[in-house]
Amino acid sequence: MANKNGVQWSIRVGDGSLVVLEPEHKNRVMRLWDGLKGLVVKFAMKVWRFLKQAWDLGVDDPRKVFHCLKVGVALMVVSLFYYMRPLYDGVGGSAIWAVMTVVVVFEYTVGGTLYKCLNRICATFLAGFLALGIHWVAIHSGHRFEPYIMGISLFILASATTFSRFIPVVKARFDYGCTIFILTYSLVSVSGYRVEHLLSVAHERLSTIIIGTCLCIITSMLVFPVWAGMELHVLIPRNMDKLSKSLECCVADYFGDGDDESKKTLNGYKCVLNSKASEEAMANFARWEPAHGRFNFRHPWKNYLKVGASSRSCAYCIETLTSCLDSKNQVPESIKDHLSSACMNLSSSSSSVMKELAKIVSTMTRSATIDMAVQEMKNAVQELQNDLQSLPDLLIQPLDSQEESTTPNSPDKTELVQSEITVMPLMEVIPLVSFASLLMETASRIEESIVKAVEELADSAQFKQAEDEIKLKQNPTTSKIASEEV
């Protein structure tokens, strides 16, 4: 580019060509423009990735999309109390409390919605009743003592309710109700000091809260309901399947039989370790749900938590097993080959037991083959123990066998050629022995924890008998009838 005088600056580079020098202010502008374009492109890419993640989430679980639509429908319906004059005149300015109630109490599952709705109604009614009673006492005590009575009552009830939230039983079932109790009592008691018609105001607010909660319950239960009990019922066997696959992949990877797909499946045990909070929340919400499907009102949801706790106990063992994969190359191949068959057999039988238990929980039907699968796992444990007992013989490896030679001149003298013996270092074997011991501990936890927890669940929930057992019970009767007809 030429300047005002038509002079153009350039330099000659190493290959002999000329490069025109641009003004410095133009380079700054270009750098600024490139930076702005980069920021716009990055922002657009982030928005695109966010939209793609949202789309994938909706495709994977369409129920979440339906939940969003249900919330929108509920808010649209309850807002009519504000938009339509006849409805607004019926509830007054307290119609906004119905909208707030829908926003606050509408949850993803039916149990979560019922938990918040019932807690909100009961807490609102109880707090309003106490606030009106104490307000009446304060008024009849005189204008001088009224603020003291209201303030002291607010302090005592708020402090006592807050302390009750630390009690485990109250926190698990009525934590939200305690919060609403404090909020309602504070609003009614404080506002009642300046409001004349406190009873009518409390009546309007309670009515609008009941309208909002009833609308949430009806929408949640009738329009594509998501039951917390069913979610928990599906989560427990799915975690058990993940454990079985992780155990198989871990053992296969240790002995060199794993592939890229198995390495991805290996981390399935981490989902089991992180599912405690979800299981407890689902079990708590499931207690509030009415009878639905195969679940009665008094379904033993606590037993599902026991099965989940037992699964996490095995998951901790599998996590320790995966830590042994870092030292798998330190063990000699001859020693690994000696235990590979027994370890693979034990992992396969243990996985079969967990898959069978997951099937029992999922179908709510007892299995006729679970005892056989547990016995095969015990036999595999015994086989691995026998191989471990024979392991010291492999640590001593003779190079030359012992030789005896007798010379003709001295027939009574025997020359002994001492054999050379190589002893394998113990540190090379310890990782493999630790791995085998952890594998047996995992099998022990499956037998003593998960199997017993599933049996307790089957007894409490009255799972159906297996078809094979029913046929065995019916065969004697059938044969007896056939013999009488003959």
Coordinates of N, CA, C and O in Angstrom, one line a residue, residues 47-115:
V47 N -23.0 -22.5 22.4 CA -24.5 -22.6 22.3 C -24.9 -23.8 21.5 O -25.8 -24.5 21.9
W48 N -24.1 -24.2 20.5 CA -24.5 -25.4 19.7 C -24.3 -26.6 20.5 O -25.1 -27.6 20.5
R49 N -23.2 -26.7 21.3 CA -23.0 -27.9 22.1 C -24.0 -28.0 23.2 O -24.5 -29.1 23.5
F50 N -24.4 -26.8 23.8 CA -25.5 -26.9 24.8 C -26.8 -27.4 24.2 O -27.5 -28.2 24.8
L51 N -27.2 -26.9 23.0 CA -28.4 -27.3 22.4 C -28.3 -28.8 22.0 O -29.3 -29.5 22.1
K52 N -27.2 -29.3 21.6 CA -27.0 -30.7 21.3 C -27.1 -31.6 22.5 O -27.8 -32.6 22.5
Q53 N -26.6 -31.1 23.6 CA -26.7 -31.9 24.9 C -28.2 -31.9 25.3 O -28.7 -32.9 25.8
A54 N -28.9 -30.8 25.2 CA -30.3 -30.7 25.6 C -31.1 -31.7 24.7 O -32.0 -32.4 25.1
W55 N -30.8 -31.7 23.4 CA -31.5 -32.6 22.4 C -31.2 -34.0 22.8 O -32.2 -34.8 22.8
D56 N -30.0 -34.4 23.1 CA -29.6 -35.8 23.4 C -30.3 -36.2 24.7 O -30.8 -37.3 24.9
L57 N -30.4 -35.2 25.7 CA -31.1 -35.5 26.9 C -32.5 -35.8 26.7 O -33.1 -36.8 27.3
G58 N -33.2 -35.0 25.9 CA -34.6 -35.3 25.6 C -34.8 -36.6 24.8 O -35.8 -37.3 25.0
V59 N -33.9 -36.9 23.9 CA -34.1 -38.2 23.2 C -33.8 -39.4 24.1 O -34.6 -40.4 24.0
D60 N -32.9 -39.3 25.0 CA -32.6 -40.4 25.8 C -33.7 -40.7 26.8 O -34.0 -41.8 27.1
D61 N -34.3 -39.6 27.3 CA -35.4 -39.8 28.3 C -36.5 -38.8 28.0 O -36.5 -37.7 28.5
P62 N -37.5 -39.2 27.2 CA -38.6 -38.2 26.8 C -39.4 -37.9 28.0 O -40.2 -36.8 27.9
R63 N -39.4 -38.6 29.1 CA -40.2 -38.3 30.2 C -39.9 -36.9 30.8 O -40.7 -36.2 31.4
K64 N -38.6 -36.5 30.7 CA -38.2 -35.2 31.2 C -38.8 -34.1 30.3 O -39.2 -33.0 30.9
V65 N -39.0 -34.3 29.1 CA -39.7 -33.4 28.2 C -41.1 -33.3 28.6 O -41.7 -32.2 28.7
F66 N -41.8 -34.4 28.9 CA -43.2 -34.4 29.3 C -43.3 -33.7 30.6 O -44.3 -33.0 30.9
H67 N -42.3 -33.9 31.5 CA -42.4 -33.2 32.8 C -42.4 -31.7 32.6 O -43.2 -30.9 33.3
C68 N -41.5 -31.2 31.7 CA -41.5 -29.7 31.5 C -42.9 -29.2 30.9 O -43.3 -28.2 31.3
L69 N -43.5 -30.0 30.1 CA -44.8 -29.7 29.5 C -45.8 -29.7 30.6 O -46.7 -28.8 30.6
K70 N -45.8 -30.6 31.5 CA -46.7 -30.7 32.6 C -46.6 -29.5 33.5 O -47.7 -28.9 34.0
V71 N -45.4 -29.0 33.8 CA -45.2 -27.8 34.6 C -45.8 -26.6 33.9 O -46.5 -25.8 34.5
G72 N -45.6 -26.5 32.6 CA -46.1 -25.4 31.9 C -47.6 -25.4 31.9 O -48.3 -24.3 32.0
V73 N -48.2 -26.6 31.7 CA -49.7 -26.7 31.7 C -50.3 -26.3 33.0 O -51.3 -25.5 33.1
A74 N -49.6 -26.8 34.1 CA -50.1 -26.5 35.5 C -50.1 -25.0 35.7 O -51.0 -24.4 36.3
L75 N -49.0 -24.3 35.4 CA -48.8 -22.9 35.6 C -49.8 -22.1 34.7 O -50.4 -21.1 35.2
M76 N -50.1 -22.6 33.5 CA -51.0 -21.9 32.6 C -52.4 -22.0 33.2 O -53.2 -21.0 33.2
V77 N -52.8 -23.1 33.7 CA -54.2 -23.3 34.3 C -54.3 -22.5 35.6 O -55.3 -21.8 35.8
V78 N -53.3 -22.5 36.5 CA -53.4 -21.8 37.7 C -53.4 -20.3 37.6 O -53.9 -19.5 38.4
S79 N -52.7 -19.9 36.5 CA -52.7 -18.4 36.2 C -54.0 -17.8 35.8 O -54.2 -16.6 35.9
L80 N -55.0 -18.7 35.4 CA -56.3 -18.2 35.1 C -57.0 -17.6 36.3 O -57.9 -16.7 36.1
F81 N -56.6 -18.0 37.5 CA -57.2 -17.3 38.7 C -56.8 -15.9 38.8 O -57.4 -15.1 39.5
Y82 N -55.7 -15.5 38.1 CA -55.3 -14.1 38.1 C -55.9 -13.4 36.9 O -56.2 -12.2 36.9
Y83 N -56.0 -14.1 35.7 CA -56.4 -13.4 34.5 C -57.9 -13.3 34.4 O -58.4 -12.3 33.8
M84 N -58.7 -14.3 34.9 CA -60.1 -14.2 34.7 C -60.7 -13.6 36.0 O -60.5 -13.9 37.1
R85 N -61.5 -12.5 35.7 CA -62.1 -11.7 36.7 C -63.0 -12.5 37.7 O -62.8 -12.3 38.9
P86 N -63.9 -13.4 37.3 CA -64.7 -14.1 38.3 C -63.9 -14.9 39.2 O -64.1 -15.0 40.4
L87 N -62.8 -15.6 38.7 CA -62.0 -16.4 39.6 C -61.1 -15.5 40.5 O -60.9 -15.9 41.7
Y88 N -60.7 -14.4 40.0 CA -59.9 -13.5 40.8 C -60.7 -12.9 41.9 O -60.2 -12.8 43.1
D89 N -62.0 -12.6 41.7 CA -62.9 -12.1 42.7 C -63.1 -13.1 43.8 O -63.4 -12.8 44.9
G90 N -63.1 -14.4 43.4 CA -63.4 -15.4 44.4 C -62.2 -15.7 45.4 O -62.5 -16.0 46.5
V91 N -61.0 -15.5 44.9 CA -59.8 -15.7 45.8 C -59.1 -14.4 46.2 O -58.3 -14.5 47.1
G92 N -59.4 -13.3 45.5 CA -58.8 -12.1 45.9 C -57.3 -12.0 45.4 O -56.8 -12.8 44.6
G93 N -56.6 -11.2 46.1 CA -55.2 -11.0 45.7 C -54.3 -12.1 46.1 O -53.1 -12.2 45.7
S94 N -54.8 -13.1 46.8 CA -54.0 -14.3 47.2 C -53.9 -15.3 46.1 O -53.3 -16.4 46.3
A95 N -54.4 -15.0 44.9 CA -54.2 -15.9 43.8 C -52.8 -16.1 43.5 O -52.4 -17.2 42.9
I96 N -51.9 -15.2 43.8 CA -50.5 -15.4 43.5 C -49.9 -16.5 44.3 O -48.9 -17.1 43.9
W97 N -50.5 -16.9 45.4 CA -50.0 -18.0 46.2 C -50.2 -19.3 45.5 O -49.4 -20.2 45.7
A98 N -51.2 -19.4 44.7 CA -51.5 -20.6 44.0 C -50.4 -20.8 42.9 O -49.8 -21.9 42.7
V99 N -50.0 -19.7 42.3 CA -48.9 -19.8 41.3 C -47.6 -20.1 42.0 O -46.8 -21.0 41.5
M100 N -47.3 -19.5 43.1 CA -46.1 -19.8 43.8 C -46.1 -21.3 44.3 O -45.0 -22.0 44.3
T101 N -47.2 -21.8 44.7 CA -47.3 -23.2 45.1 C -46.9 -24.2 44.0 O -46.2 -25.1 44.2
V102 N -47.5 -23.9 42.8 CA -47.2 -24.8 41.7 C -45.7 -24.8 41.4 O -45.1 -25.8 41.1
V103 N -45.1 -23.6 41.4 CA -43.7 -23.5 41.1 C -42.8 -24.2 42.1 O -41.8 -24.9 41.7
V104 N -43.2 -24.2 43.3 CA -42.4 -24.7 44.4 C -42.5 -26.2 44.6 O -41.6 -27.0 44.8
V105 N -43.8 -26.7 44.5 CA -44.0 -28.1 44.9 C -44.0 -29.1 43.7 O -44.0 -30.3 44.0
F106 N -44.1 -28.7 42.5 CA -44.1 -29.6 41.4 C -42.8 -30.3 41.2 O -41.8 -29.6 40.8
E107 N -42.7 -31.6 41.4 CA -41.5 -32.3 41.2 C -41.6 -33.3 40.1 O -42.6 -33.5 39.5
Y108 N -40.4 -33.9 39.8 CA -40.3 -34.9 38.6 C -41.1 -36.1 38.8 O -41.8 -36.6 37.9
T109 N -41.1 -36.7 40.1 CA -41.8 -37.9 40.4 C -43.1 -37.6 41.1 O -43.3 -36.5 41.7
V110 N -44.0 -38.6 41.1 CA -45.3 -38.5 41.8 C -45.0 -38.4 43.3 O -45.6 -37.6 44.0
G111 N -44.1 -39.2 43.8 CA -43.8 -39.2 45.2 C -43.2 -37.9 45.7 O -43.6 -37.4 46.8
G112 N -42.3 -37.3 44.9 CA -41.8 -36.0 45.3 C -42.8 -34.9 45.3 O -42.8 -34.1 46.2
T113 N -43.8 -35.0 44.3 CA -44.9 -34.0 44.3 C -45.8 -34.2 45.5 O -46.2 -33.2 46.2
L114 N -46.2 -35.4 45.8 CA -47.0 -35.7 47.0 C -46.4 -35.3 48.3 O -47.0 -34.8 49.2
Y115 N -45.1 -35.6 48.4 CA -44.3 -35.3 49.6 C -44.4 -33.8 49.9 O -44.7 -33.3 51.0

